[in-house]
PDB file of C-alpha atoms in Angstrom:
ATOM      1  CA  MET A  28      19.775  -6.583  17.677  1.00  0.00           C
ATOM      2  CA  PRO A  29      17.772  -9.028  15.531  1.00  0.00           C
ATOM      3  CA  SER A  30      19.094 -10.503  12.326  1.00  0.00           C
ATOM      4  CA  GLN A  31      16.512 -10.727   9.548  1.00  0.00           C
ATOM      5  CA  THR A  32      17.137 -12.713   6.369  1.00  0.00           C
ATOM      6  CA  GLY A  33      16.848 -10.437   3.336  1.00  0.00           C
ATOM      7  CA  THR A  34      16.102  -7.383   5.476  1.00  0.00           C
ATOM      8  CA  ASP A  35      17.859  -4.530   7.210  1.00  0.00           C
ATOM      9  CA  VAL A  36      17.370  -3.295  10.797  1.00  0.00           C
ATOM     10  CA  LEU A  37      15.735  -0.163  12.212  1.00  0.00           C
ATOM     11  CA  ALA A  38      15.483   1.215  15.718  1.00  0.00           C
ATOM     12  CA  VAL A  39      12.265   2.707  17.087  1.00  0.00           C
ATOM     13  CA  ALA A  40      13.299   6.343  17.678  1.00  0.00           C
ATOM     14  CA  SER A  41       9.889   7.396  18.989  1.00  0.00           C
ATOM     15  CA  LYS A  42       6.378   6.064  19.472  1.00  0.00           C
ATOM     16  CA  THR A  43       3.497   8.514  19.961  1.00  0.00           C
ATOM     17  CA  ARG A  44      -0.292   8.471  19.936  1.00  0.00           C
ATOM     18  CA  ALA A  45      -1.697   9.860  16.675  1.00  0.00           C
ATOM     19  CA  ALA A  46      -5.420   9.220  17.368  1.00  0.00           C
ATOM     20  CA  ASP A  47      -7.661   6.775  19.217  1.00  0.00           C
ATOM     21  CA  GLY A  48      -6.270   3.362  18.306  1.00  0.00           C
ATOM     22  CA  VAL A  49      -3.448   4.782  16.171  1.00  0.00           C
ATOM     23  CA  VAL A  50       0.247   5.092  17.045  1.00  0.00           C
ATOM     24  CA  SER A  51       2.899   6.843  14.975  1.00  0.00           C
ATOM     25  CA  LEU A  52       6.457   5.479  14.848  1.00  0.00           C
ATOM     26  CA  VAL A  53       9.672   7.181  13.795  1.00  0.00           C
ATOM     27  CA  LEU A  54      12.227   4.588  12.675  1.00  0.00           C
ATOM     28  CA  ARG A  55      15.953   5.190  12.124  1.00  0.00           C
ATOM     29  CA  ARG A  56      19.066   3.155  11.476  1.00  0.00           C
ATOM     30  CA  PRO A  57      20.872   2.278  14.721  1.00  0.00           C
ATOM     31  CA  ASP A  58      23.897   4.253  13.466  1.00  0.00           C
ATOM     32  CA  GLY A  59      21.744   7.185  12.300  1.00  0.00           C
ATOM     33  CA  GLY A  60      22.743   6.618   8.675  1.00  0.00           C
ATOM     34  CA  ARG A  61      20.877   7.410   5.477  1.00  0.00           C
ATOM     35  CA  LEU A  62      17.919   5.213   4.559  1.00  0.00           C
ATOM     36  CA  PRO A  63      16.877   4.035   1.088  1.00  0.00           C
ATOM     37  CA  ASP A  64      14.971   6.697  -0.840  1.00  0.00           C
ATOM     38  CA  TRP A  65      11.232   6.453  -1.342  1.00  0.00           C
ATOM     39  CA  THR A  66       8.426   8.200  -3.223  1.00  0.00           C
ATOM     40  CA  PRO A  67       4.865   9.186  -2.200  1.00  0.00           C
ATOM     41  CA  GLY A  68       2.592   6.155  -1.962  1.00  0.00           C
ATOM     42  CA  ALA A  69       5.408   3.830  -0.858  1.00  0.00           C
ATOM     43  CA  HIS A  70       5.149   1.379   2.010  1.00  0.00           C
ATOM     44  CA  LEU A  71       7.616  -0.309   4.313  1.00  0.00           C
ATOM     45  CA  ASP A  72       7.755  -4.027   5.076  1.00  0.00           C
ATOM     46  CA  LEU A  73       8.170  -4.203   8.856  1.00  0.00           C
ATOM     47  CA  VAL A  74       9.604  -7.511  10.080  1.00  0.00           C
ATOM     48  CA  LEU A  75       8.565  -8.134  13.685  1.00  0.00           C
ATOM     49  CA  PRO A  76      10.585 -10.157  16.243  1.00  0.00           C
ATOM     50  CA  ASP A  77       8.504 -13.300  15.614  1.00  0.00           C
ATOM     51  CA  GLY A  78       9.478 -13.181  11.921  1.00  0.00           C
ATOM     52  CA  SER A  79       6.071 -12.024  10.674  1.00  0.00           C
ATOM     53  CA  THR A  80       5.975  -9.199   8.151  1.00  0.00           C
ATOM     54  CA  ARG A  81       3.484  -6.336   8.042  1.00  0.00           C
ATOM     55  CA  GLN A  82       3.168  -3.558   5.506  1.00  0.00           C
ATOM     56  CA  TYR A  83       2.661   0.111   6.444  1.00  0.00           C
ATOM     57  CA  SER A  84       2.492   3.235   4.308  1.00  0.00           C
ATOM     58  CA  LEU A  85       5.165   5.872   4.825  1.00  0.00           C
ATOM     59  CA  HIS A  86       3.599   9.189   5.834  1.00  0.00           C
ATOM     60  CA  GLY A  87       6.684  11.360   6.317  1.00  0.00           C
ATOM     61  CA  ASP A  88       8.617  13.556   3.899  1.00  0.00           C
ATOM     62  CA  PRO A  89      10.738  11.706   1.290  1.00  0.00           C
ATOM     63  CA  ARG A  90      13.287  14.518   1.629  1.00  0.00           C
ATOM     64  CA  GLU A  91      14.025  13.420   5.208  1.00  0.00           C
ATOM     65  CA  PRO A  92      16.965  11.068   4.526  1.00  0.00           C
ATOM     66  CA  ASP A  93      17.449   9.382   7.899  1.00  0.00           C
ATOM     67  CA  ALA A  94      13.948   8.573   9.188  1.00  0.00           C
ATOM     68  CA  TYR A  95      10.890   6.579   8.187  1.00  0.00           C
ATOM     69  CA  ARG A  96       7.519   7.520   9.665  1.00  0.00           C
ATOM     70  CA  ILE A  97       4.597   5.094   9.788  1.00  0.00           C
ATOM     71  CA  ALA A  98       1.248   5.018  11.594  1.00  0.00           C
ATOM     72  CA  VAL A  99      -0.361   1.793  12.787  1.00  0.00           C
ATOM     73  CA  LEU A 100      -4.058   1.234  13.456  1.00  0.00           C
ATOM     74  CA  ARG A 101      -4.771  -1.310  16.174  1.00  0.00           C
ATOM     75  CA  GLU A 102      -6.890  -4.043  14.601  1.00  0.00           C
ATOM     76  CA  PRO A 103      -8.442  -6.291  17.282  1.00  0.00           C
ATOM     77  CA  GLU A 104      -9.507  -8.816  14.640  1.00  0.00           C
ATOM     78  CA  GLY A 105      -6.215  -8.688  12.761  1.00  0.00           C
ATOM     79  CA  ARG A 106      -3.360 -11.202  12.649  1.00  0.00           C
ATOM     80  CA  GLY A 107      -1.558  -9.829  15.708  1.00  0.00           C
ATOM     81  CA  GLY A 108       0.977  -7.461  14.179  1.00  0.00           C
ATOM     82  CA  SER A 109      -0.805  -4.265  15.157  1.00  0.00           C
ATOM     83  CA  ARG A 110      -1.443  -5.566  18.674  1.00  0.00           C
ATOM     84  CA  PHE A 111       2.263  -6.262  19.095  1.00  0.00           C
ATOM     85  CA  ILE A 112       3.221  -2.801  17.841  1.00  0.00           C
ATOM     86  CA  HIS A 113       0.693  -1.086  20.103  1.00  0.00           C
ATOM     87  CA  HIS A 114       1.328  -3.058  23.282  1.00  0.00           C
ATOM     88  CA  GLU A 115       4.793  -4.617  23.069  1.00  0.00           C
ATOM     89  CA  LEU A 116       7.027  -2.497  20.853  1.00  0.00           C
ATOM     90  CA  ARG A 117       8.924   0.217  22.733  1.00  0.00           C
ATOM     91  CA  GLN A 118      11.222   3.107  21.934  1.00  0.00           C
ATOM     92  CA  GLY A 119      14.717   1.705  21.475  1.00  0.00           C
ATOM     93  CA  ASP A 120      13.517  -1.688  20.222  1.00  0.00           C
ATOM     94  CA  PHE A 121      14.747  -3.058  16.899  1.00  0.00           C
ATOM     95  CA  VAL A 122      12.717  -4.311  13.926  1.00  0.00           C
ATOM     96  CA  GLY A 123      13.691  -5.630  10.540  1.00  0.00           C
ATOM     97  CA  PHE A 124      12.528  -3.973   7.363  1.00  0.00           C
ATOM     98  CA  GLY A 125      12.293  -4.552   3.652  1.00  0.00           C
ATOM     99  CA  GLY A 126      11.687  -2.015   0.903  1.00  0.00           C
ATOM    100  CA  PRO A 127      10.475   0.642   0.633  1.00  0.00           C
ATOM    101  CA  ARG A 128       8.193  -0.525  -2.187  1.00  0.00           C
ATOM    102  CA  ASN A 129       5.636   1.437  -4.171  1.00  0.00           C
ATOM    103  CA  THR A 130       2.559  -0.034  -5.872  1.00  0.00           C
ATOM    104  CA  PHE A 131       0.560   3.185  -5.340  1.00  0.00           C
ATOM    105  CA  ARG A 132       2.720   5.727  -7.128  1.00  0.00           C
ATOM    106  CA  LEU A 133       1.750   9.355  -7.561  1.00  0.00           C
ATOM    107  CA  THR A 134       2.333  10.423 -11.153  1.00  0.00           C
ATOM    108  CA  PRO A 135       2.105  14.027 -12.423  1.00  0.00           C
ATOM    109  CA  ALA A 136      -1.221  15.543 -13.459  1.00  0.00           C
ATOM    110  CA  PRO A 137      -2.703  19.062 -13.672  1.00  0.00           C
ATOM    111  CA  SER A 138      -5.018  18.281 -10.740  1.00  0.00           C
ATOM    112  CA  PHE A 139      -5.704  15.585  -8.170  1.00  0.00           C
ATOM    113  CA  ALA A 140      -8.643  14.368  -6.113  1.00  0.00           C
ATOM    114  CA  PHE A 141      -7.624  12.370  -3.017  1.00  0.00           C
ATOM    115  CA  ILE A 142     -10.010  10.270  -0.922  1.00  0.00           C
ATOM    116  CA  ALA A 143      -8.874   8.704   2.354  1.00  0.00           C
ATOM    117  CA  GLY A 144     -10.794   6.555   4.803  1.00  0.00           C
ATOM    118  CA  GLY A 145      -9.409   6.193   8.331  1.00  0.00           C
ATOM    119  CA  ILE A 146      -5.788   5.045   8.390  1.00  0.00           C
ATOM    120  CA  GLY A 147      -5.865   5.399   4.593  1.00  0.00           C
ATOM    121  CA  ILE A 148      -4.777   8.986   5.212  1.00  0.00           C
ATOM    122  CA  THR A 149      -1.147   7.863   5.664  1.00  0.00           C
ATOM    123  CA  PRO A 150      -0.090   7.512   1.992  1.00  0.00           C
ATOM    124  CA  MET A 151      -1.992  10.700   1.162  1.00  0.00           C
ATOM    125  CA  LEU A 152       0.142  12.981   3.362  1.00  0.00           C
ATOM    126  CA  PRO A 153       3.315  12.774   1.223  1.00  0.00           C
ATOM    127  CA  MET A 154       1.137  12.894  -1.901  1.00  0.00           C
ATOM    128  CA  LEU A 155      -0.263  16.263  -0.838  1.00  0.00           C
ATOM    129  CA  ARG A 156       3.256  17.623  -0.363  1.00  0.00           C
ATOM    130  CA  ALA A 157       4.252  16.301  -3.780  1.00  0.00           C
ATOM    131  CA  ALA A 158       1.173  17.810  -5.443  1.00  0.00           C
ATOM    132  CA  ASP A 159       2.113  21.189  -3.946  1.00  0.00           C
ATOM    133  CA  LEU A 160       5.665  20.839  -5.273  1.00  0.00           C
ATOM    134  CA  LEU A 161       4.242  20.009  -8.714  1.00  0.00           C
ATOM    135  CA  GLY A 162       2.081  23.139  -8.588  1.00  0.00           C
ATOM    136  CA  ALA A 163      -1.014  21.034  -9.173  1.00  0.00           C
ATOM    137  CA  ASP A 164      -4.529  21.824  -8.030  1.00  0.00           C
ATOM    138  CA  TRP A 165      -5.752  19.264  -5.514  1.00  0.00           C
ATOM    139  CA  ARG A 166      -8.397  18.469  -2.910  1.00  0.00           C
ATOM    140  CA  LEU A 167      -8.696  15.811  -0.218  1.00  0.00           C
ATOM    141  CA  LEU A 168     -11.785  14.124   1.183  1.00  0.00           C
ATOM    142  CA  TYR A 169     -10.913  12.557   4.555  1.00  0.00           C
ATOM    143  CA  LEU A 170     -13.544  10.229   6.015  1.00  0.00           C
ATOM    144  CA  GLY A 171     -13.770   8.682   9.481  1.00  0.00           C
ATOM    145  CA  ARG A 172     -16.148   7.466  12.153  1.00  0.00           C
ATOM    146  CA  SER A 173     -15.190  10.100  14.736  1.00  0.00           C
ATOM    147  CA  ARG A 174     -12.728  12.990  14.923  1.00  0.00           C
ATOM    148  CA  SER A 175     -10.888  11.336  17.798  1.00  0.00           C
ATOM    149  CA  SER A 176     -10.129   8.320  15.591  1.00  0.00           C
ATOM    150  CA  MET A 177      -8.806  10.386  12.652  1.00  0.00           C
ATOM    151  CA  ALA A 178      -5.024  10.822  12.714  1.00  0.00           C
ATOM    152  CA  PHE A 179      -3.229  13.966  11.534  1.00  0.00           C
ATOM    153  CA  LEU A 180      -6.295  16.249  11.462  1.00  0.00           C
ATOM    154  CA  GLU A 181      -4.339  19.131  12.997  1.00  0.00           C
ATOM    155  CA  GLU A 182      -1.550  18.712  10.447  1.00  0.00           C
ATOM    156  CA  LEU A 183      -4.109  18.976   7.634  1.00  0.00           C
ATOM    157  CA  GLU A 184      -5.726  22.179   8.922  1.00  0.00           C
ATOM    158  CA  VAL A 185      -3.029  24.307   7.271  1.00  0.00           C
ATOM    159  CA  HIS A 186      -4.517  23.422   3.871  1.00  0.00           C
ATOM    160  CA  GLY A 187      -7.793  25.198   4.629  1.00  0.00           C
ATOM    161  CA  ASP A 188     -10.732  24.518   2.326  1.00  0.00           C
ATOM    162  CA  ARG A 189      -8.732  22.098   0.185  1.00  0.00           C
ATOM    163  CA  ILE A 190      -9.563  19.554   2.884  1.00  0.00           C
ATOM    164  CA  THR A 191     -13.083  18.218   3.372  1.00  0.00           C
ATOM    165  CA  VAL A 192     -13.533  16.201   6.568  1.00  0.00           C
ATOM    166  CA  GLY A 193     -16.469  13.788   6.689  1.00  0.00           C
ATOM    167  CA  VAL A 194     -17.210  12.470  10.177  1.00  0.00           C
ATOM    168  CA  SER A 195     -19.992   9.890  10.179  1.00  0.00           C
ATOM    169  CA  ASP A 196     -20.940  10.212  13.856  1.00  0.00           C
ATOM    170  CA  GLU A 197     -21.474  13.971  13.364  1.00  0.00           C
ATOM    171  CA  HIS A 198     -23.131  14.261   9.963  1.00  0.00           C
ATOM    172  CA  GLY A 199     -23.810  10.715   8.803  1.00  0.00           C
ATOM    173  CA  PRO A 200     -22.392   9.250   5.575  1.00  0.00           C
ATOM    174  CA  THR A 201     -20.648  11.643   3.189  1.00  0.00           C
ATOM    175  CA  ASP A 202     -21.937  11.951  -0.366  1.00  0.00           C
ATOM    176  CA  ILE A 203     -18.780  11.065  -2.278  1.00  0.00           C
ATOM    177  CA  ARG A 204     -20.437  11.589  -5.654  1.00  0.00           C
ATOM    178  CA  SER A 205     -21.346  15.190  -4.771  1.00  0.00           C
ATOM    179  CA  TRP A 206     -17.790  15.853  -3.630  1.00  0.00           C
ATOM    180  CA  LEU A 207     -16.378  14.425  -6.864  1.00  0.00           C
ATOM    181  CA  GLU A 208     -18.782  16.529  -8.916  1.00  0.00           C
ATOM    182  CA  SER A 209     -17.469  19.760  -7.426  1.00  0.00           C
ATOM    183  CA  GLY A 210     -14.049  21.405  -7.620  1.00  0.00           C
ATOM    184  CA  PRO A 211     -11.250  20.348 -10.004  1.00  0.00           C
ATOM    185  CA  ALA A 212     -12.472  16.774 -10.242  1.00  0.00           C
ATOM    186  CA  ALA A 213     -15.643  18.067 -11.907  1.00  0.00           C
ATOM    187  CA  ALA A 214     -14.220  21.059 -13.773  1.00  0.00           C
ATOM    188  CA  SER A 215     -11.704  18.956 -15.716  1.00  0.00           C
ATOM    189  CA  PRO A 216     -12.247  15.245 -14.965  1.00  0.00           C
ATOM    190  CA  ALA A 217     -10.068  14.206 -17.898  1.00  0.00           C
ATOM    191  CA  ASP A 218      -7.127  16.065 -16.350  1.00  0.00           C
ATOM    192  CA  THR A 219      -7.744  15.022 -12.721  1.00  0.00           C
ATOM    193  CA  LYS A 220      -6.158  11.915 -11.262  1.00  0.00           C
ATOM    194  CA  LEU A 221      -8.138  10.255  -8.488  1.00  0.00           C
ATOM    195  CA  TYR A 222      -6.358   8.452  -5.650  1.00  0.00           C
ATOM    196  CA  ALA A 223      -8.208   6.585  -2.901  1.00  0.00           C
ATOM    197  CA  CYS A 224      -7.094   4.494   0.059  1.00  0.00           C
ATOM    198  CA  GLY A 225      -9.210   2.995   2.807  1.00  0.00           C
ATOM    199  CA  PRO A 226     -11.568   0.180   3.782  1.00  0.00           C
ATOM    200  CA  MET A 227     -13.064  -2.153   1.204  1.00  0.00           C
ATOM    201  CA  ARG A 228     -16.510  -0.523   1.254  1.00  0.00           C
ATOM    202  CA  LEU A 229     -15.027   2.906   0.498  1.00  0.00           C
ATOM    203  CA  ILE A 230     -12.776   1.632  -2.280  1.00  0.00           C
ATOM    204  CA  ASP A 231     -15.630  -0.290  -3.902  1.00  0.00           C
ATOM    205  CA  ALA A 232     -17.795   2.851  -3.828  1.00  0.00           C
ATOM    206  CA  VAL A 233     -15.029   5.021  -5.316  1.00  0.00           C
ATOM    207  CA  SER A 234     -14.252   2.436  -8.006  1.00  0.00           C
ATOM    208  CA  GLU A 235     -17.917   2.318  -9.023  1.00  0.00           C
ATOM    209  CA  LEU A 236     -18.201   6.112  -9.159  1.00  0.00           C
ATOM    210  CA  ALA A 237     -14.992   6.355 -11.195  1.00  0.00           C
ATOM    211  CA  ALA A 238     -15.893   3.611 -13.679  1.00  0.00           C
ATOM    212  CA  ASP A 239     -16.432   6.074 -16.541  1.00  0.00           C
ATOM    213  CA  ARG A 240     -13.419   8.247 -15.844  1.00  0.00           C
ATOM    214  CA  ARG A 241     -10.289   8.384 -17.989  1.00  0.00           C
ATOM    215  CA  PRO A 242      -8.636   4.927 -18.052  1.00  0.00           C
ATOM    216  CA  GLY A 243      -5.608   4.642 -15.783  1.00  0.00           C
ATOM    217  CA  TRP A 244      -6.347   7.904 -13.954  1.00  0.00           C
ATOM    218  CA  THR A 245      -7.988   6.288 -10.935  1.00  0.00           C
ATOM    219  CA  ARG A 246      -5.676   4.507  -8.503  1.00  0.00           C
ATOM    220  CA  VAL A 247      -6.825   2.759  -5.338  1.00  0.00           C
ATOM    221  CA  GLU A 248      -5.037   1.010  -2.512  1.00  0.00           C
ATOM    222  CA  ARG A 249      -6.984  -1.671  -0.673  1.00  0.00           C
ATOM    223  CA  PHE A 250      -6.704  -3.046   2.850  1.00  0.00           C
ATOM    224  CA  ALA A 251      -8.391  -6.314   1.865  1.00  0.00           C
ATOM    225  CA  ALA A 252      -8.279  -8.573  -1.178  1.00  0.00           C
ATOM    226  CA  VAL A 253     -10.923  -8.578  -3.897  1.00  0.00           C
ATOM    227  CA  ASP A 254     -12.729 -11.876  -4.441  1.00  0.00           C
ATOM    228  CA  ARG A 255     -11.390 -13.504  -7.585  1.00  0.00           C
ATOM    229  CA  ALA A 256     -12.772 -16.157  -9.879  1.00  0.00           C
ATOM    230  CA  GLU A 257     -11.161 -19.569 -10.050  1.00  0.00           C
ATOM    231  CA  PRO A 258      -7.681 -19.734 -11.657  1.00  0.00           C
ATOM    232  CA  VAL A 259      -7.582 -19.960 -15.442  1.00  0.00           C
ATOM    233  CA  ARG A 260      -5.545 -23.182 -15.292  1.00  0.00           C
ATOM    234  CA  THR A 261      -6.488 -26.313 -13.403  1.00  0.00           C
ATOM    235  CA  THR A 262      -3.314 -28.114 -14.522  1.00  0.00           C
ATOM    236  CA  PRO A 263       0.339 -27.746 -13.410  1.00  0.00           C
ATOM    237  CA  PHE A 264       2.673 -25.174 -14.961  1.00  0.00           C
ATOM    238  CA  GLU A 265       6.396 -24.413 -14.839  1.00  0.00           C
ATOM    239  CA  VAL A 266       7.998 -21.341 -13.271  1.00  0.00           C
ATOM    240  CA  GLU A 267      11.590 -20.656 -14.293  1.00  0.00           C
ATOM    241  CA  VAL A 268      13.690 -18.230 -12.236  1.00  0.00           C
ATOM    242  CA  ALA A 269      15.640 -16.122 -14.726  1.00  0.00           C
ATOM    243  CA  GLY A 270      19.406 -16.446 -14.501  1.00  0.00           C
ATOM    244  CA  THR A 271      19.361 -19.680 -12.507  1.00  0.00           C
ATOM    245  CA  GLY A 272      18.488 -22.239 -15.135  1.00  0.00           C
ATOM    246  CA  ARG A 273      16.069 -23.786 -12.654  1.00  0.00           C
ATOM    247  CA  SER A 274      12.444 -24.571 -13.412  1.00  0.00           C
ATOM    248  CA  ILE A 275       9.927 -25.354 -10.671  1.00  0.00           C
ATOM    249  CA  ARG A 276       6.727 -27.305 -11.236  1.00  0.00           C
ATOM    250  CA  VAL A 277       3.703 -25.632  -9.610  1.00  0.00           C
ATOM    251  CA  ALA A 278       0.833 -27.993  -8.872  1.00  0.00           C
ATOM    252  CA  PRO A 279      -2.826 -26.907  -8.777  1.00  0.00           C
ATOM    253  CA  GLY A 280      -3.741 -25.375  -5.414  1.00  0.00           C
ATOM    254  CA  VAL A 281      -0.109 -24.657  -4.454  1.00  0.00           C
ATOM    255  CA  PRO A 282       0.801 -20.937  -4.318  1.00  0.00           C
ATOM    256  CA  VAL A 283       3.731 -20.057  -6.552  1.00  0.00           C
ATOM    257  CA  VAL A 284       5.572 -18.525  -3.604  1.00  0.00           C
ATOM    258  CA  GLU A 285       5.339 -21.819  -1.681  1.00  0.00           C
ATOM    259  CA  ALA A 286       6.649 -23.793  -4.664  1.00  0.00           C
ATOM    260  CA  LEU A 287       9.577 -21.362  -4.950  1.00  0.00           C
ATOM    261  CA  ARG A 288      10.374 -21.595  -1.252  1.00  0.00           C
ATOM    262  CA  SER A 289      10.256 -25.383  -1.357  1.00  0.00           C
ATOM    263  CA  ALA A 290      12.858 -25.177  -4.142  1.00  0.00           C
ATOM    264  CA  GLY A 291      15.124 -23.023  -1.962  1.00  0.00           C
ATOM    265  CA  PHE A 292      14.261 -19.520  -3.142  1.00  0.00           C
ATOM    266  CA  ASP A 293      13.763 -17.012  -0.308  1.00  0.00           C
ATOM    267  CA  LEU A 294      10.963 -14.505  -0.936  1.00  0.00           C
ATOM    268  CA  LEU A 295       9.776 -11.907   1.549  1.00  0.00           C
ATOM    269  CA  THR A 296       5.979 -11.843   1.864  1.00  0.00           C
ATOM    270  CA  SER A 297       3.576  -9.944   4.087  1.00  0.00           C
ATOM    271  CA  CYS A 298      -0.160 -10.199   3.433  1.00  0.00           C
ATOM    272  CA  SER A 299      -0.108 -13.393   1.298  1.00  0.00           C
ATOM    273  CA  ARG A 300      -3.387 -12.118  -0.216  1.00  0.00           C
ATOM    274  CA  GLY A 301      -2.194 -10.005  -3.142  1.00  0.00           C
ATOM    275  CA  VAL A 302      -2.794  -6.686  -1.393  1.00  0.00           C
ATOM    276  CA  CYS A 303       0.536  -5.319  -0.156  1.00  0.00           C
ATOM    277  CA  GLY A 304       2.935  -5.866  -3.075  1.00  0.00           C
ATOM    278  CA  THR A 305       5.814  -7.123  -0.907  1.00  0.00           C
ATOM    279  CA  CYS A 306       6.477 -10.173  -3.087  1.00  0.00           C
ATOM    280  CA  GLU A 307       6.413  -8.317  -6.416  1.00  0.00           C
ATOM    281  CA  THR A 308       8.501  -9.942  -9.141  1.00  0.00           C
ATOM    282  CA  ARG A 309       8.980  -9.246 -12.849  1.00  0.00           C
ATOM    283  CA  VAL A 310       7.694 -11.428 -15.687  1.00  0.00           C
ATOM    284  CA  VAL A 311      10.342 -12.081 -18.331  1.00  0.00           C
ATOM    285  CA  GLU A 312       8.405 -14.549 -20.448  1.00  0.00           C
ATOM    286  CA  GLY A 313       4.972 -16.159 -20.438  1.00  0.00           C
ATOM    287  CA  VAL A 314       1.450 -15.004 -19.603  1.00  0.00           C
ATOM    288  CA  PRO A 315       0.516 -14.474 -15.945  1.00  0.00           C
ATOM    289  CA  ASP A 316      -2.921 -15.076 -14.462  1.00  0.00           C
ATOM    290  CA  HIS A 317      -3.232 -11.937 -12.316  1.00  0.00           C
ATOM    291  CA  ARG A 318      -5.127 -12.596  -9.102  1.00  0.00           C
ATOM    292  CA  ASP A 319      -3.912  -9.671  -6.985  1.00  0.00           C
ATOM    293  CA  SER A 320      -5.829  -6.600  -5.763  1.00  0.00           C
ATOM    294  CA  ILE A 321      -3.087  -4.133  -6.708  1.00  0.00           C
ATOM    295  CA  LEU A 322      -2.680  -3.781 -10.472  1.00  0.00           C
ATOM    296  CA  ASP A 323      -5.021  -1.714 -12.616  1.00  0.00           C
ATOM    297  CA  ASP A 324      -6.354  -2.910 -15.974  1.00  0.00           C
ATOM    298  CA  ALA A 325      -3.495  -1.363 -17.966  1.00  0.00           C
ATOM    299  CA  GLU A 326      -0.873  -2.981 -15.735  1.00  0.00           C
ATOM    300  CA  ARG A 327      -2.586  -6.342 -16.023  1.00  0.00           C
ATOM    301  CA  ALA A 328      -2.622  -6.047 -19.797  1.00  0.00           C
ATOM    302  CA  ASP A 329       1.080  -5.142 -19.756  1.00  0.00           C
ATOM    303  CA  GLY A 330       1.787  -8.495 -18.095  1.00  0.00           C
ATOM    304  CA  THR A 331       5.249  -7.682 -16.731  1.00  0.00           C
ATOM    305  CA  CYS A 332       4.430  -7.580 -13.010  1.00  0.00           C
ATOM    306  CA  PHE A 333       3.662 -10.651 -10.909  1.00  0.00           C
ATOM    307  CA  PHE A 334       2.692 -11.343  -7.291  1.00  0.00           C
ATOM    308  CA  PRO A 335       3.518 -15.007  -6.582  1.00  0.00           C
ATOM    309  CA  CYS A 336       1.595 -15.154  -3.302  1.00  0.00           C
ATOM    310  CA  VAL A 337      -1.702 -15.316  -5.240  1.00  0.00           C
ATOM    311  CA  SER A 338      -1.124 -15.019  -9.001  1.00  0.00           C
ATOM    312  CA  ARG A 339      -0.557 -17.960 -11.299  1.00  0.00           C
ATOM    313  CA  ALA A 340       0.122 -18.670 -14.991  1.00  0.00           C
ATOM    314  CA  LYS A 341      -2.074 -18.900 -18.051  1.00  0.00           C
ATOM    315  CA  SER A 342       0.788 -20.252 -20.162  1.00  0.00           C
ATOM    316  CA  ASP A 343       2.531 -23.593 -19.652  1.00  0.00           C
ATOM    317  CA  ARG A 344       5.704 -21.794 -18.626  1.00  0.00           C
ATOM    318  CA  LEU A 345       6.374 -18.551 -16.813  1.00  0.00           C
ATOM    319  CA  VAL A 346       9.835 -17.005 -16.498  1.00  0.00           C
ATOM    320  CA  ILE A 347      10.199 -14.551 -13.614  1.00  0.00           C
ATOM    321  CA  SER A 348      13.003 -12.411 -12.243  1.00  0.00           C
ATOM    322  CA  LEU A 349      13.355 -12.363  -8.452  1.00  0.00           C
TER     323      LEU A 349
END
C-alpha cells in the first residue's frame, strides 16, 4: 500500500467502461470506512503511484458515505495521468487522495440551467440530484461529439424532457443561445443560476452569452487555463505563512508555490495552471494578484482566496494561511 505525504489512501473497488474513452472508478477505503463528506461540484485529488496528482470531479451521491465515484476521459495529448488510469490501474490497486475540495459549489436558487460538454457531465450529476432535493426547476443541456462518447446517457434518461442532448455528428452544432432563451432560464433569468463545465470553447461561448446575466449567478468550471496578462508586479514581494512567523521572499518569475516549497512548506498541487483548485489557500492580509481560472469577479474582489501555483501579490507583503 503506498504512502502519500499529506494524503490518505483509497482502493480501486471497481473499474468499468462508461463510454468510448471514458472509465468510471469506484474508490473505497481499504478498511471500508467512512470517507470525508463532500458537496455537489466537488473534486478529488488523485495521487498516482509516480507521485503525480490529477483532479477529477465526483459524480456519485454525497449521501453514499463509503465510496467516491469518478470518471476519467483518456486524453492522448495529456500529461499521462489518464493513460495510466485507463491502461495500468486495476481493481484492487491503491491510490492516494487529497480533498475532496469544491471550487464549483452549487448554491440554492429557484431554478437552474446546467450545460455540460463531454466529460463535463460528471459534476452535473450530483447537482441534478441536489436541485431535485431543493425542489428547484432545472434543465440540462448535454453536448458531445457522438452518443458513444457521452457517459451516463442512460442514467439521464429518467429525467425526460428536462435533458436536451446535443450530438454534433448527428445534428451539427447546438444553438446554445436558443436553448438558454427557452424554459426557466428565459422565463426568469434573474432567478436562474447557470452552471457550465466542459472544454474551453464551450465555456468561452457560455461566458459570452451570460455576460449580461445577474452578477455571480453564472458559474463555470474550465479544463484549461485562461490566458492572463502579465503580473501586476515586476519586483519581489514577501509571503508570510500565518502562525509560523516565517516570511519568504518571492522573486519575479518564481511561482509562489515553488518559493514555499523551497522554504520547507509542503503543498499539494495538481494542474499547476490555476484550474483545479488543489492548492487553494486563504489570504489573511495583503492584496493578491489573482491569475487563476477559477474565481468569479465577486470572489476576486473579496480577495480572501489564493492559488499559489499561479497567483501573485499586488502588495509588498501577503499573509496566507496554509
